[in-house]
Amino acid sequence: MVPPVPDHVQIQTVTGCNASCIFCPNGKTRRTIPSGRRMDWNLYRSIVDQSIALGIRRYSVYLMNEPLLDPDLPKRVAYISARIKKPQYVKVISNGVLLTDHMAHGLLDSGLKKLKISVQSLDALTYYHVMGMPLDRTLRNIDRFMELKIRGGYIFPQLEIAMIDTNKGGAEVIGMRRHWQKRGIKLNIEYFENRVDPNRIQGSPVNHDSMKIFSWCQRLMEQIFILYDGRMVQCCADWEQHSMMGNLAREGLADIWYGEHYTDCRSRFASGDTKGMICARCLKQDGQNG
């Protein structure tokens, strides 16, 4: 099964996260995953250059982490931005707690096109329960970022708010949408996944709907996921790192993407044969396949 050119790539430039979201496996994996490991710059440049040569459209400088933990994030974004053109663009998702003035200025100047910040509630107690952090700091950082953007006359990055539809914050969706619309900021509601660990997440108190196996998923067909040391995992939900597709520290990106292992996985998935694959254990809220 010959795939098209991958549409987007996610690159983990640093490991770990400063939050403790109840729906996220970060810090809860069976495999010990060290925090604070940063991607080598030579490896990073090689990955970006190969991705551009391959024709990838979207560059997401994050993967299973809090990207603002990397002090070089603005420079990494700028390295991509200087080498791509429309419709290619760079995107970052963050919890916003580390969006200091210094980081904000760096991102505003980096050529970043989209910054999405995870805000799971506008109620301080609910927010803290879900994310393990103080809400007021995040909201101050968002206000300050918007102030700096307007003052500097920046068109980009486009700021959006992301919210997972859980039973802890889900009741706030209407109020959240109104709150952010008044500020000219789009709210994205994203649906709950088990992150490939049904036994741990299926019975979680945050899930308010039944869950079922994905009927279809585009990730294997169009997305690339690269860990800080160059290893490529099959999916952004593969927190336990079960499904290694290759290693960019010693292999070429195109060789891996079009190689035998990837091709076999895609063919099996397309035919419905997911036995032994992480896809066989991946669940999503009922009615939200895709």
PDB file of C-alpha atoms in Angstrom:
ATOM      1  CA  MET A   1       0.000   0.000   0.000  1.00  0.00           C
ATOM      2  CA  VAL A   2       1.802   3.125  -1.233  1.00  0.00           C
ATOM      3  CA  PRO A   3       0.891   6.136   0.952  1.00  0.00           C
ATOM      4  CA  PRO A   4       0.717   9.734  -0.196  1.00  0.00           C
ATOM      5  CA  VAL A   5       3.170  12.309   1.089  1.00  0.00           C
ATOM      6  CA  PRO A   6       2.548  12.679   4.835  1.00  0.00           C
ATOM      7  CA  ASP A   7       0.414  15.707   5.616  1.00  0.00           C
ATOM      8  CA  HIS A   8       1.996  16.597   8.927  1.00  0.00           C
ATOM      9  CA  VAL A   9       4.755  15.803  11.359  1.00  0.00           C
ATOM     10  CA  GLN A  10       4.901  16.084  15.140  1.00  0.00           C
ATOM     11  CA  ILE A  11       8.339  16.612  16.673  1.00  0.00           C
ATOM     12  CA  GLN A  12       9.103  16.188  20.374  1.00  0.00           C
ATOM     13  CA  THR A  13      11.928  18.629  21.114  1.00  0.00           C
ATOM     14  CA  VAL A  14      11.796  18.061  24.874  1.00  0.00           C
ATOM     15  CA  THR A  15      10.321  15.367  27.124  1.00  0.00           C
ATOM     16  CA  GLY A  16       7.988  15.841  30.063  1.00  0.00           C
ATOM     17  CA  CYS A  17       5.196  18.149  31.138  1.00  0.00           C
ATOM     18  CA  ASN A  18       4.608  20.541  34.040  1.00  0.00           C
ATOM     19  CA  ALA A  19       0.903  19.665  34.269  1.00  0.00           C
ATOM     20  CA  SER A  20      -0.817  16.569  35.662  1.00  0.00           C
ATOM     21  CA  CYS A  21      -4.018  16.365  33.615  1.00  0.00           C
ATOM     22  CA  ILE A  22      -6.250  13.526  34.746  1.00  0.00           C
ATOM     23  CA  PHE A  23      -6.978  12.445  31.164  1.00  0.00           C
ATOM     24  CA  CYS A  24      -3.308  12.314  30.123  1.00  0.00           C
ATOM     25  CA  PRO A  25      -0.876   9.380  30.568  1.00  0.00           C
ATOM     26  CA  ASN A  26       2.095  11.716  31.069  1.00  0.00           C
ATOM     27  CA  GLY A  27       3.894  10.584  34.231  1.00  0.00           C
ATOM     28  CA  LYS A  28       1.615   7.545  34.542  1.00  0.00           C
ATOM     29  CA  THR A  29       3.136   5.193  31.942  1.00  0.00           C
ATOM     30  CA  ARG A  30       4.414   1.759  32.832  1.00  0.00           C
ATOM     31  CA  ARG A  31       7.538   2.515  30.841  1.00  0.00           C
ATOM     32  CA  THR A  32       9.862   4.966  32.583  1.00  0.00           C
ATOM     33  CA  ILE A  33      10.133   7.988  30.323  1.00  0.00           C
ATOM     34  CA  PRO A  34      12.721  10.559  31.468  1.00  0.00           C
ATOM     35  CA  SER A  35      11.798  14.235  31.636  1.00  0.00           C
ATOM     36  CA  GLY A  36      13.873  17.131  30.418  1.00  0.00           C
ATOM     37  CA  ARG A  37      15.581  15.347  27.522  1.00  0.00           C
ATOM     38  CA  ARG A  38      16.010  17.751  24.607  1.00  0.00           C
ATOM     39  CA  MET A  39      16.412  16.965  20.940  1.00  0.00           C
ATOM     40  CA  ASP A  40      19.902  17.554  19.588  1.00  0.00           C
ATOM     41  CA  TRP A  41      19.986  20.519  17.205  1.00  0.00           C
ATOM     42  CA  ASN A  42      21.778  18.620  14.435  1.00  0.00           C
ATOM     43  CA  LEU A  43      19.121  15.903  14.588  1.00  0.00           C
ATOM     44  CA  TYR A  44      16.377  18.528  14.653  1.00  0.00           C
ATOM     45  CA  ARG A  45      17.693  20.345  11.605  1.00  0.00           C
ATOM     46  CA  SER A  46      18.048  17.053   9.746  1.00  0.00           C
ATOM     47  CA  ILE A  47      14.459  16.060  10.558  1.00  0.00           C
ATOM     48  CA  VAL A  48      13.070  19.430   9.473  1.00  0.00           C
ATOM     49  CA  ASP A  49      15.107  19.482   6.264  1.00  0.00           C
ATOM     50  CA  GLN A  50      13.980  15.950   5.363  1.00  0.00           C
ATOM     51  CA  SER A  51      10.362  16.819   6.189  1.00  0.00           C
ATOM     52  CA  ILE A  52      10.462  19.848   3.923  1.00  0.00           C
ATOM     53  CA  ALA A  53      12.078  17.814   1.143  1.00  0.00           C
ATOM     54  CA  LEU A  54       9.267  15.275   1.514  1.00  0.00           C
ATOM     55  CA  GLY A  55       6.671  18.022   1.080  1.00  0.00           C
ATOM     56  CA  ILE A  56       5.015  17.947   4.523  1.00  0.00           C
ATOM     57  CA  ARG A  57       2.407  20.669   5.033  1.00  0.00           C
ATOM     58  CA  ARG A  58       1.984  21.050   8.824  1.00  0.00           C
ATOM     59  CA  TYR A  59       4.823  21.124  11.355  1.00  0.00           C
ATOM     60  CA  SER A  60       3.729  20.552  14.954  1.00  0.00           C
ATOM     61  CA  VAL A  61       6.588  21.254  17.351  1.00  0.00           C
ATOM     62  CA  TYR A  62       5.212  19.141  20.200  1.00  0.00           C
ATOM     63  CA  LEU A  63       4.483  15.481  20.948  1.00  0.00           C
ATOM     64  CA  MET A  64       3.347  13.976  24.261  1.00  0.00           C
ATOM     65  CA  ASN A  65       4.915  16.917  26.094  1.00  0.00           C
ATOM     66  CA  GLU A  66       4.697  20.542  27.130  1.00  0.00           C
ATOM     67  CA  PRO A  67       6.660  22.220  24.342  1.00  0.00           C
ATOM     68  CA  LEU A  68       7.308  25.445  26.253  1.00  0.00           C
ATOM     69  CA  LEU A  69       9.658  23.474  28.519  1.00  0.00           C
ATOM     70  CA  ASP A  70      12.149  23.784  25.659  1.00  0.00           C
ATOM     71  CA  PRO A  71      13.805  27.224  25.933  1.00  0.00           C
ATOM     72  CA  ASP A  72      14.853  26.895  22.284  1.00  0.00           C
ATOM     73  CA  LEU A  73      11.264  26.480  21.078  1.00  0.00           C
ATOM     74  CA  PRO A  74      11.044  29.894  19.350  1.00  0.00           C
ATOM     75  CA  LYS A  75      14.340  29.218  17.549  1.00  0.00           C
ATOM     76  CA  ARG A  76      13.132  25.775  16.499  1.00  0.00           C
ATOM     77  CA  VAL A  77       9.898  27.243  15.136  1.00  0.00           C
ATOM     78  CA  ALA A  78      11.841  29.973  13.354  1.00  0.00           C
ATOM     79  CA  TYR A  79      14.099  27.375  11.698  1.00  0.00           C
ATOM     80  CA  ILE A  80      11.035  25.836  10.060  1.00  0.00           C
ATOM     81  CA  SER A  81       9.242  29.103   9.307  1.00  0.00           C
ATOM     82  CA  ALA A  82      12.205  30.470   7.366  1.00  0.00           C
ATOM     83  CA  ARG A  83      12.188  27.424   5.060  1.00  0.00           C
ATOM     84  CA  ILE A  84       8.529  26.863   4.234  1.00  0.00           C
ATOM     85  CA  LYS A  85       5.824  28.685   2.309  1.00  0.00           C
ATOM     86  CA  LYS A  86       2.028  28.550   2.130  1.00  0.00           C
ATOM     87  CA  PRO A  87       0.126  26.310   2.634  1.00  0.00           C
ATOM     88  CA  GLN A  88       2.827  24.944   4.957  1.00  0.00           C
ATOM     89  CA  TYR A  89       2.731  26.227   8.533  1.00  0.00           C
ATOM     90  CA  VAL A  90       3.927  25.609  12.109  1.00  0.00           C
ATOM     91  CA  LYS A  91       1.683  24.862  15.081  1.00  0.00           C
ATOM     92  CA  VAL A  92       2.218  24.514  18.844  1.00  0.00           C
ATOM     93  CA  ILE A  93      -0.143  23.221  21.558  1.00  0.00           C
ATOM     94  CA  SER A  94       0.621  24.191  25.164  1.00  0.00           C
ATOM     95  CA  ASN A  95      -1.031  24.457  28.567  1.00  0.00           C
ATOM     96  CA  GLY A  96       0.113  28.091  28.642  1.00  0.00           C
ATOM     97  CA  VAL A  97       1.581  28.143  32.150  1.00  0.00           C
ATOM     98  CA  LEU A  98       5.103  28.788  30.839  1.00  0.00           C
ATOM     99  CA  LEU A  99       4.008  31.438  28.340  1.00  0.00           C
ATOM    100  CA  THR A 100       6.197  34.130  29.923  1.00  0.00           C
ATOM    101  CA  ASP A 101       6.873  37.493  28.303  1.00  0.00           C
ATOM    102  CA  HIS A 102      10.209  36.171  27.032  1.00  0.00           C
ATOM    103  CA  MET A 103       8.607  33.085  25.491  1.00  0.00           C
ATOM    104  CA  ALA A 104       5.696  35.123  24.116  1.00  0.00           C
ATOM    105  CA  HIS A 105       8.027  37.586  22.383  1.00  0.00           C
ATOM    106  CA  GLY A 106      10.034  34.685  20.963  1.00  0.00           C
ATOM    107  CA  LEU A 107       6.967  32.934  19.551  1.00  0.00           C
ATOM    108  CA  LEU A 108       5.528  36.157  18.127  1.00  0.00           C
ATOM    109  CA  ASP A 109       8.779  36.713  16.235  1.00  0.00           C
ATOM    110  CA  SER A 110       9.244  33.072  15.202  1.00  0.00           C
ATOM    111  CA  GLY A 111       6.792  32.848  12.321  1.00  0.00           C
ATOM    112  CA  LEU A 112       4.487  30.538  14.296  1.00  0.00           C
ATOM    113  CA  LYS A 113       1.079  30.398  12.607  1.00  0.00           C
ATOM    114  CA  LYS A 114      -1.081  28.715  15.244  1.00  0.00           C
ATOM    115  CA  LEU A 115      -0.844  28.570  19.037  1.00  0.00           C
ATOM    116  CA  LYS A 116      -3.418  26.421  20.789  1.00  0.00           C
ATOM    117  CA  ILE A 117      -3.686  26.581  24.581  1.00  0.00           C
ATOM    118  CA  SER A 118      -5.395  23.906  26.645  1.00  0.00           C
ATOM    119  CA  VAL A 119      -7.873  25.399  29.124  1.00  0.00           C
ATOM    120  CA  GLN A 120     -10.080  22.709  30.604  1.00  0.00           C
ATOM    121  CA  SER A 121     -12.319  24.923  32.702  1.00  0.00           C
ATOM    122  CA  LEU A 122     -12.921  28.537  33.694  1.00  0.00           C
ATOM    123  CA  ASP A 123     -13.735  27.432  37.217  1.00  0.00           C
ATOM    124  CA  ALA A 124     -10.543  27.522  39.280  1.00  0.00           C
ATOM    125  CA  LEU A 125     -11.335  24.402  41.325  1.00  0.00           C
ATOM    126  CA  THR A 126     -12.372  22.332  38.291  1.00  0.00           C
ATOM    127  CA  TYR A 127      -9.342  23.541  36.335  1.00  0.00           C
ATOM    128  CA  TYR A 128      -7.011  22.584  39.171  1.00  0.00           C
ATOM    129  CA  HIS A 129      -8.673  19.197  39.577  1.00  0.00           C
ATOM    130  CA  VAL A 130      -8.366  18.419  35.870  1.00  0.00           C
ATOM    131  CA  MET A 131      -4.957  19.951  35.124  1.00  0.00           C
ATOM    132  CA  GLY A 132      -3.197  20.257  38.487  1.00  0.00           C
ATOM    133  CA  MET A 133      -2.275  23.910  37.963  1.00  0.00           C
ATOM    134  CA  PRO A 134      -3.611  27.350  38.951  1.00  0.00           C
ATOM    135  CA  LEU A 135      -6.069  28.847  36.475  1.00  0.00           C
ATOM    136  CA  ASP A 136      -5.253  32.492  37.194  1.00  0.00           C
ATOM    137  CA  ARG A 137      -1.680  32.187  35.918  1.00  0.00           C
ATOM    138  CA  THR A 138      -2.808  30.648  32.630  1.00  0.00           C
ATOM    139  CA  LEU A 139      -5.452  33.320  32.055  1.00  0.00           C
ATOM    140  CA  ARG A 140      -2.954  36.103  32.865  1.00  0.00           C
ATOM    141  CA  ASN A 141      -0.513  34.619  30.352  1.00  0.00           C
ATOM    142  CA  ILE A 142      -3.206  34.488  27.660  1.00  0.00           C
ATOM    143  CA  ASP A 143      -4.201  38.100  28.343  1.00  0.00           C
ATOM    144  CA  ARG A 144      -0.580  39.212  28.238  1.00  0.00           C
ATOM    145  CA  PHE A 145       0.098  37.312  25.018  1.00  0.00           C
ATOM    146  CA  MET A 146      -2.885  38.959  23.321  1.00  0.00           C
ATOM    147  CA  GLU A 147      -1.744  42.352  24.601  1.00  0.00           C
ATOM    148  CA  LEU A 148       1.764  41.850  23.187  1.00  0.00           C
ATOM    149  CA  LYS A 149       0.372  40.588  19.899  1.00  0.00           C
ATOM    150  CA  ILE A 150      -1.907  43.609  19.458  1.00  0.00           C
ATOM    151  CA  ARG A 151       0.715  46.077  20.619  1.00  0.00           C
ATOM    152  CA  GLY A 152       3.285  44.642  18.225  1.00  0.00           C
ATOM    153  CA  GLY A 153       0.870  44.555  15.284  1.00  0.00           C
ATOM    154  CA  TYR A 154       1.333  40.820  14.765  1.00  0.00           C
ATOM    155  CA  ILE A 155      -1.151  38.968  12.575  1.00  0.00           C
ATOM    156  CA  PHE A 156       0.133  35.578  13.709  1.00  0.00           C
ATOM    157  CA  PRO A 157       0.101  33.315  15.535  1.00  0.00           C
ATOM    158  CA  GLN A 158      -3.613  32.655  15.552  1.00  0.00           C
ATOM    159  CA  LEU A 159      -4.580  31.869  19.142  1.00  0.00           C
ATOM    160  CA  GLU A 160      -7.097  29.115  19.884  1.00  0.00           C
ATOM    161  CA  ILE A 161      -8.289  27.438  23.080  1.00  0.00           C
ATOM    162  CA  ALA A 162      -8.593  23.654  23.324  1.00  0.00           C
ATOM    163  CA  MET A 163     -10.869  21.766  25.706  1.00  0.00           C
ATOM    164  CA  ILE A 164     -11.328  18.021  26.157  1.00  0.00           C
ATOM    165  CA  ASP A 165     -14.977  16.994  26.434  1.00  0.00           C
ATOM    166  CA  THR A 166     -14.959  15.311  29.850  1.00  0.00           C
ATOM    167  CA  ASN A 167     -17.555  15.093  32.582  1.00  0.00           C
ATOM    168  CA  LYS A 168     -15.503  17.497  34.695  1.00  0.00           C
ATOM    169  CA  GLY A 169     -15.518  20.464  32.342  1.00  0.00           C
ATOM    170  CA  GLY A 170     -17.979  19.420  29.654  1.00  0.00           C
ATOM    171  CA  ALA A 171     -20.921  21.158  31.320  1.00  0.00           C
ATOM    172  CA  GLU A 172     -19.098  24.450  30.816  1.00  0.00           C
ATOM    173  CA  VAL A 173     -18.851  24.209  27.029  1.00  0.00           C
ATOM    174  CA  ILE A 174     -21.565  26.789  26.258  1.00  0.00           C
ATOM    175  CA  GLY A 175     -20.201  29.292  28.768  1.00  0.00           C
ATOM    176  CA  MET A 176     -16.622  28.658  27.650  1.00  0.00           C
ATOM    177  CA  ARG A 177     -17.521  29.233  24.025  1.00  0.00           C
ATOM    178  CA  ARG A 178     -19.238  32.527  24.837  1.00  0.00           C
ATOM    179  CA  HIS A 179     -16.301  33.654  26.991  1.00  0.00           C
ATOM    180  CA  TRP A 180     -13.698  33.091  24.290  1.00  0.00           C
ATOM    181  CA  GLN A 181     -15.895  34.321  21.442  1.00  0.00           C
ATOM    182  CA  LYS A 182     -16.182  37.687  23.189  1.00  0.00           C
ATOM    183  CA  ARG A 183     -12.407  37.870  23.041  1.00  0.00           C
ATOM    184  CA  GLY A 184     -12.241  36.855  19.405  1.00  0.00           C
ATOM    185  CA  ILE A 185     -10.682  33.497  20.241  1.00  0.00           C
ATOM    186  CA  LYS A 186     -11.933  30.204  18.841  1.00  0.00           C
ATOM    187  CA  LEU A 187     -12.732  27.334  21.222  1.00  0.00           C
ATOM    188  CA  ASN A 188     -11.988  23.818  19.955  1.00  0.00           C
ATOM    189  CA  ILE A 189     -13.773  20.928  21.674  1.00  0.00           C
ATOM    190  CA  GLU A 190     -11.677  17.781  21.384  1.00  0.00           C
ATOM    191  CA  TYR A 191     -13.013  14.352  22.200  1.00  0.00           C
ATOM    192  CA  PHE A 192     -11.790  11.976  24.853  1.00  0.00           C
ATOM    193  CA  GLU A 193      -9.445   9.125  23.909  1.00  0.00           C
ATOM    194  CA  ASN A 194      -8.093   6.324  26.034  1.00  0.00           C
ATOM    195  CA  ARG A 195      -4.528   6.951  24.737  1.00  0.00           C
ATOM    196  CA  VAL A 196      -4.174   3.216  24.008  1.00  0.00           C
ATOM    197  CA  ASP A 197      -4.651   2.009  27.590  1.00  0.00           C
ATOM    198  CA  PRO A 198      -8.274   0.824  27.926  1.00  0.00           C
ATOM    199  CA  ASN A 199      -7.847  -0.760  31.351  1.00  0.00           C
ATOM    200  CA  ARG A 200      -6.555   2.443  32.865  1.00  0.00           C
ATOM    201  CA  ILE A 201      -8.731   5.015  31.119  1.00  0.00           C
ATOM    202  CA  GLN A 202     -12.017   3.285  30.278  1.00  0.00           C
ATOM    203  CA  GLY A 203     -13.153   3.335  33.898  1.00  0.00           C
ATOM    204  CA  SER A 204     -11.821   6.827  34.522  1.00  0.00           C
ATOM    205  CA  PRO A 205     -14.220   9.237  36.231  1.00  0.00           C
ATOM    206  CA  VAL A 206     -13.538  11.851  33.535  1.00  0.00           C
ATOM    207  CA  ASN A 207     -15.220   9.927  30.730  1.00  0.00           C
ATOM    208  CA  HIS A 208     -18.930  10.760  30.435  1.00  0.00           C
ATOM    209  CA  ASP A 209     -19.788   8.773  27.279  1.00  0.00           C
ATOM    210  CA  SER A 210     -19.353   5.164  26.226  1.00  0.00           C
ATOM    211  CA  MET A 211     -16.223   4.429  24.229  1.00  0.00           C
ATOM    212  CA  LYS A 212     -15.594   2.211  21.245  1.00  0.00           C
ATOM    213  CA  ILE A 213     -12.869   1.197  18.827  1.00  0.00           C
ATOM    214  CA  PHE A 214     -12.094   3.776  16.140  1.00  0.00           C
ATOM    215  CA  SER A 215     -13.931   2.876  12.930  1.00  0.00           C
ATOM    216  CA  TRP A 216     -11.251   4.711  10.964  1.00  0.00           C
ATOM    217  CA  CYS A 217      -8.176   6.812  11.679  1.00  0.00           C
ATOM    218  CA  GLN A 218      -5.966   8.869   9.369  1.00  0.00           C
ATOM    219  CA  ARG A 219      -2.897   9.001  11.583  1.00  0.00           C
ATOM    220  CA  LEU A 220      -1.150   5.939  10.207  1.00  0.00           C
ATOM    221  CA  MET A 221      -1.814   7.156   6.682  1.00  0.00           C
ATOM    222  CA  GLU A 222      -0.806  10.789   6.888  1.00  0.00           C
ATOM    223  CA  GLN A 223       1.048  11.685  10.093  1.00  0.00           C
ATOM    224  CA  ILE A 224       4.607  11.226  11.367  1.00  0.00           C
ATOM    225  CA  PHE A 225       5.493  11.207  15.071  1.00  0.00           C
ATOM    226  CA  ILE A 226       9.115  11.708  16.150  1.00  0.00           C
ATOM    227  CA  LEU A 227      10.491  11.409  19.701  1.00  0.00           C
ATOM    228  CA  TYR A 228      13.340  13.570  21.021  1.00  0.00           C
ATOM    229  CA  ASP A 229      16.035  10.997  20.187  1.00  0.00           C
ATOM    230  CA  GLY A 230      14.864  10.423  16.613  1.00  0.00           C
ATOM    231  CA  ARG A 231      12.765   7.305  17.147  1.00  0.00           C
ATOM    232  CA  MET A 232       9.485   7.311  15.238  1.00  0.00           C
ATOM    233  CA  VAL A 233       6.395   5.929  16.942  1.00  0.00           C
ATOM    234  CA  GLN A 234       3.330   4.806  15.024  1.00  0.00           C
ATOM    235  CA  CYS A 235       0.948   7.189  16.743  1.00  0.00           C
ATOM    236  CA  CYS A 236       0.763  10.199  19.064  1.00  0.00           C
ATOM    237  CA  ALA A 237      -1.287   7.961  21.381  1.00  0.00           C
ATOM    238  CA  ASP A 238       1.532   5.425  21.739  1.00  0.00           C
ATOM    239  CA  TRP A 239       2.629   6.687  25.140  1.00  0.00           C
ATOM    240  CA  GLU A 240       4.184   3.345  26.091  1.00  0.00           C
ATOM    241  CA  GLN A 241       6.271   3.423  22.896  1.00  0.00           C
ATOM    242  CA  HIS A 242       5.236  -0.064  21.797  1.00  0.00           C
ATOM    243  CA  SER A 243       5.258   0.512  18.040  1.00  0.00           C
ATOM    244  CA  MET A 244       8.572   1.785  16.724  1.00  0.00           C
ATOM    245  CA  MET A 245       8.587   2.516  13.013  1.00  0.00           C
ATOM    246  CA  GLY A 246      12.239   3.520  12.666  1.00  0.00           C
ATOM    247  CA  ASN A 247      15.009   5.745  14.006  1.00  0.00           C
ATOM    248  CA  LEU A 248      15.944   8.990  12.282  1.00  0.00           C
ATOM    249  CA  ALA A 249      19.266   9.069  14.097  1.00  0.00           C
ATOM    250  CA  ARG A 250      20.409   6.401  11.639  1.00  0.00           C
ATOM    251  CA  GLU A 251      17.730   6.129   8.904  1.00  0.00           C
ATOM    252  CA  GLY A 252      16.223   8.485   6.366  1.00  0.00           C
ATOM    253  CA  LEU A 253      12.706   9.822   6.842  1.00  0.00           C
ATOM    254  CA  ALA A 254      11.515   8.831   3.367  1.00  0.00           C
ATOM    255  CA  ASP A 255      13.073   5.379   3.754  1.00  0.00           C
ATOM    256  CA  ILE A 256      11.065   4.802   6.938  1.00  0.00           C
ATOM    257  CA  TRP A 257       7.789   6.310   5.680  1.00  0.00           C
ATOM    258  CA  TYR A 258       7.806   4.332   2.451  1.00  0.00           C
ATOM    259  CA  GLY A 259       9.521   1.286   3.966  1.00  0.00           C
ATOM    260  CA  GLU A 260       8.301  -2.266   4.393  1.00  0.00           C
ATOM    261  CA  HIS A 261       7.309  -2.000   8.071  1.00  0.00           C
ATOM    262  CA  TYR A 262       5.139   1.095   7.615  1.00  0.00           C
ATOM    263  CA  THR A 263       3.637  -0.334   4.438  1.00  0.00           C
ATOM    264  CA  ASP A 264       2.698  -3.563   6.196  1.00  0.00           C
ATOM    265  CA  CYS A 265       1.080  -1.706   9.105  1.00  0.00           C
ATOM    266  CA  ARG A 266      -0.992   0.442   6.759  1.00  0.00           C
ATOM    267  CA  SER A 267      -2.131  -2.540   4.710  1.00  0.00           C
ATOM    268  CA  ARG A 268      -3.155  -4.439   7.824  1.00  0.00           C
ATOM    269  CA  PHE A 269      -5.032  -1.465   9.236  1.00  0.00           C
ATOM    270  CA  ALA A 270      -6.846  -0.837   5.946  1.00  0.00           C
ATOM    271  CA  SER A 271      -7.956  -4.480   5.823  1.00  0.00           C
ATOM    272  CA  GLY A 272      -9.172  -4.431   9.431  1.00  0.00           C
ATOM    273  CA  ASP A 273      -6.416  -6.722  10.703  1.00  0.00           C
ATOM    274  CA  THR A 274      -5.195  -4.818  13.769  1.00  0.00           C
ATOM    275  CA  LYS A 275      -4.419  -7.826  15.976  1.00  0.00           C
ATOM    276  CA  GLY A 276      -1.195  -7.119  17.851  1.00  0.00           C
ATOM    277  CA  MET A 277      -1.209  -3.452  16.795  1.00  0.00           C
ATOM    278  CA  ILE A 278      -1.806  -0.591  19.218  1.00  0.00           C
ATOM    279  CA  CYS A 279      -4.789   0.329  17.021  1.00  0.00           C
ATOM    280  CA  ALA A 280      -6.643  -2.713  18.375  1.00  0.00           C
ATOM    281  CA  ARG A 281      -6.727  -1.146  21.855  1.00  0.00           C
ATOM    282  CA  CYS A 282      -7.489   2.457  20.907  1.00  0.00           C
ATOM    283  CA  LEU A 283     -10.875   3.787  21.992  1.00  0.00           C
ATOM    284  CA  LYS A 284     -12.677   7.059  21.580  1.00  0.00           C
ATOM    285  CA  GLN A 285     -15.921   8.527  22.864  1.00  0.00           C
ATOM    286  CA  ASP A 286     -18.900   6.937  21.146  1.00  0.00           C
ATOM    287  CA  GLY A 287     -19.879   8.753  17.985  1.00  0.00           C
ATOM    288  CA  GLN A 288     -16.528  10.500  17.593  1.00  0.00           C
ATOM    289  CA  ASN A 289     -14.617   8.190  15.268  1.00  0.00           C
ATOM    290  CA  GLY A 290     -12.242   9.620  12.707  1.00  0.00           C
TER     291      GLY A 290
END
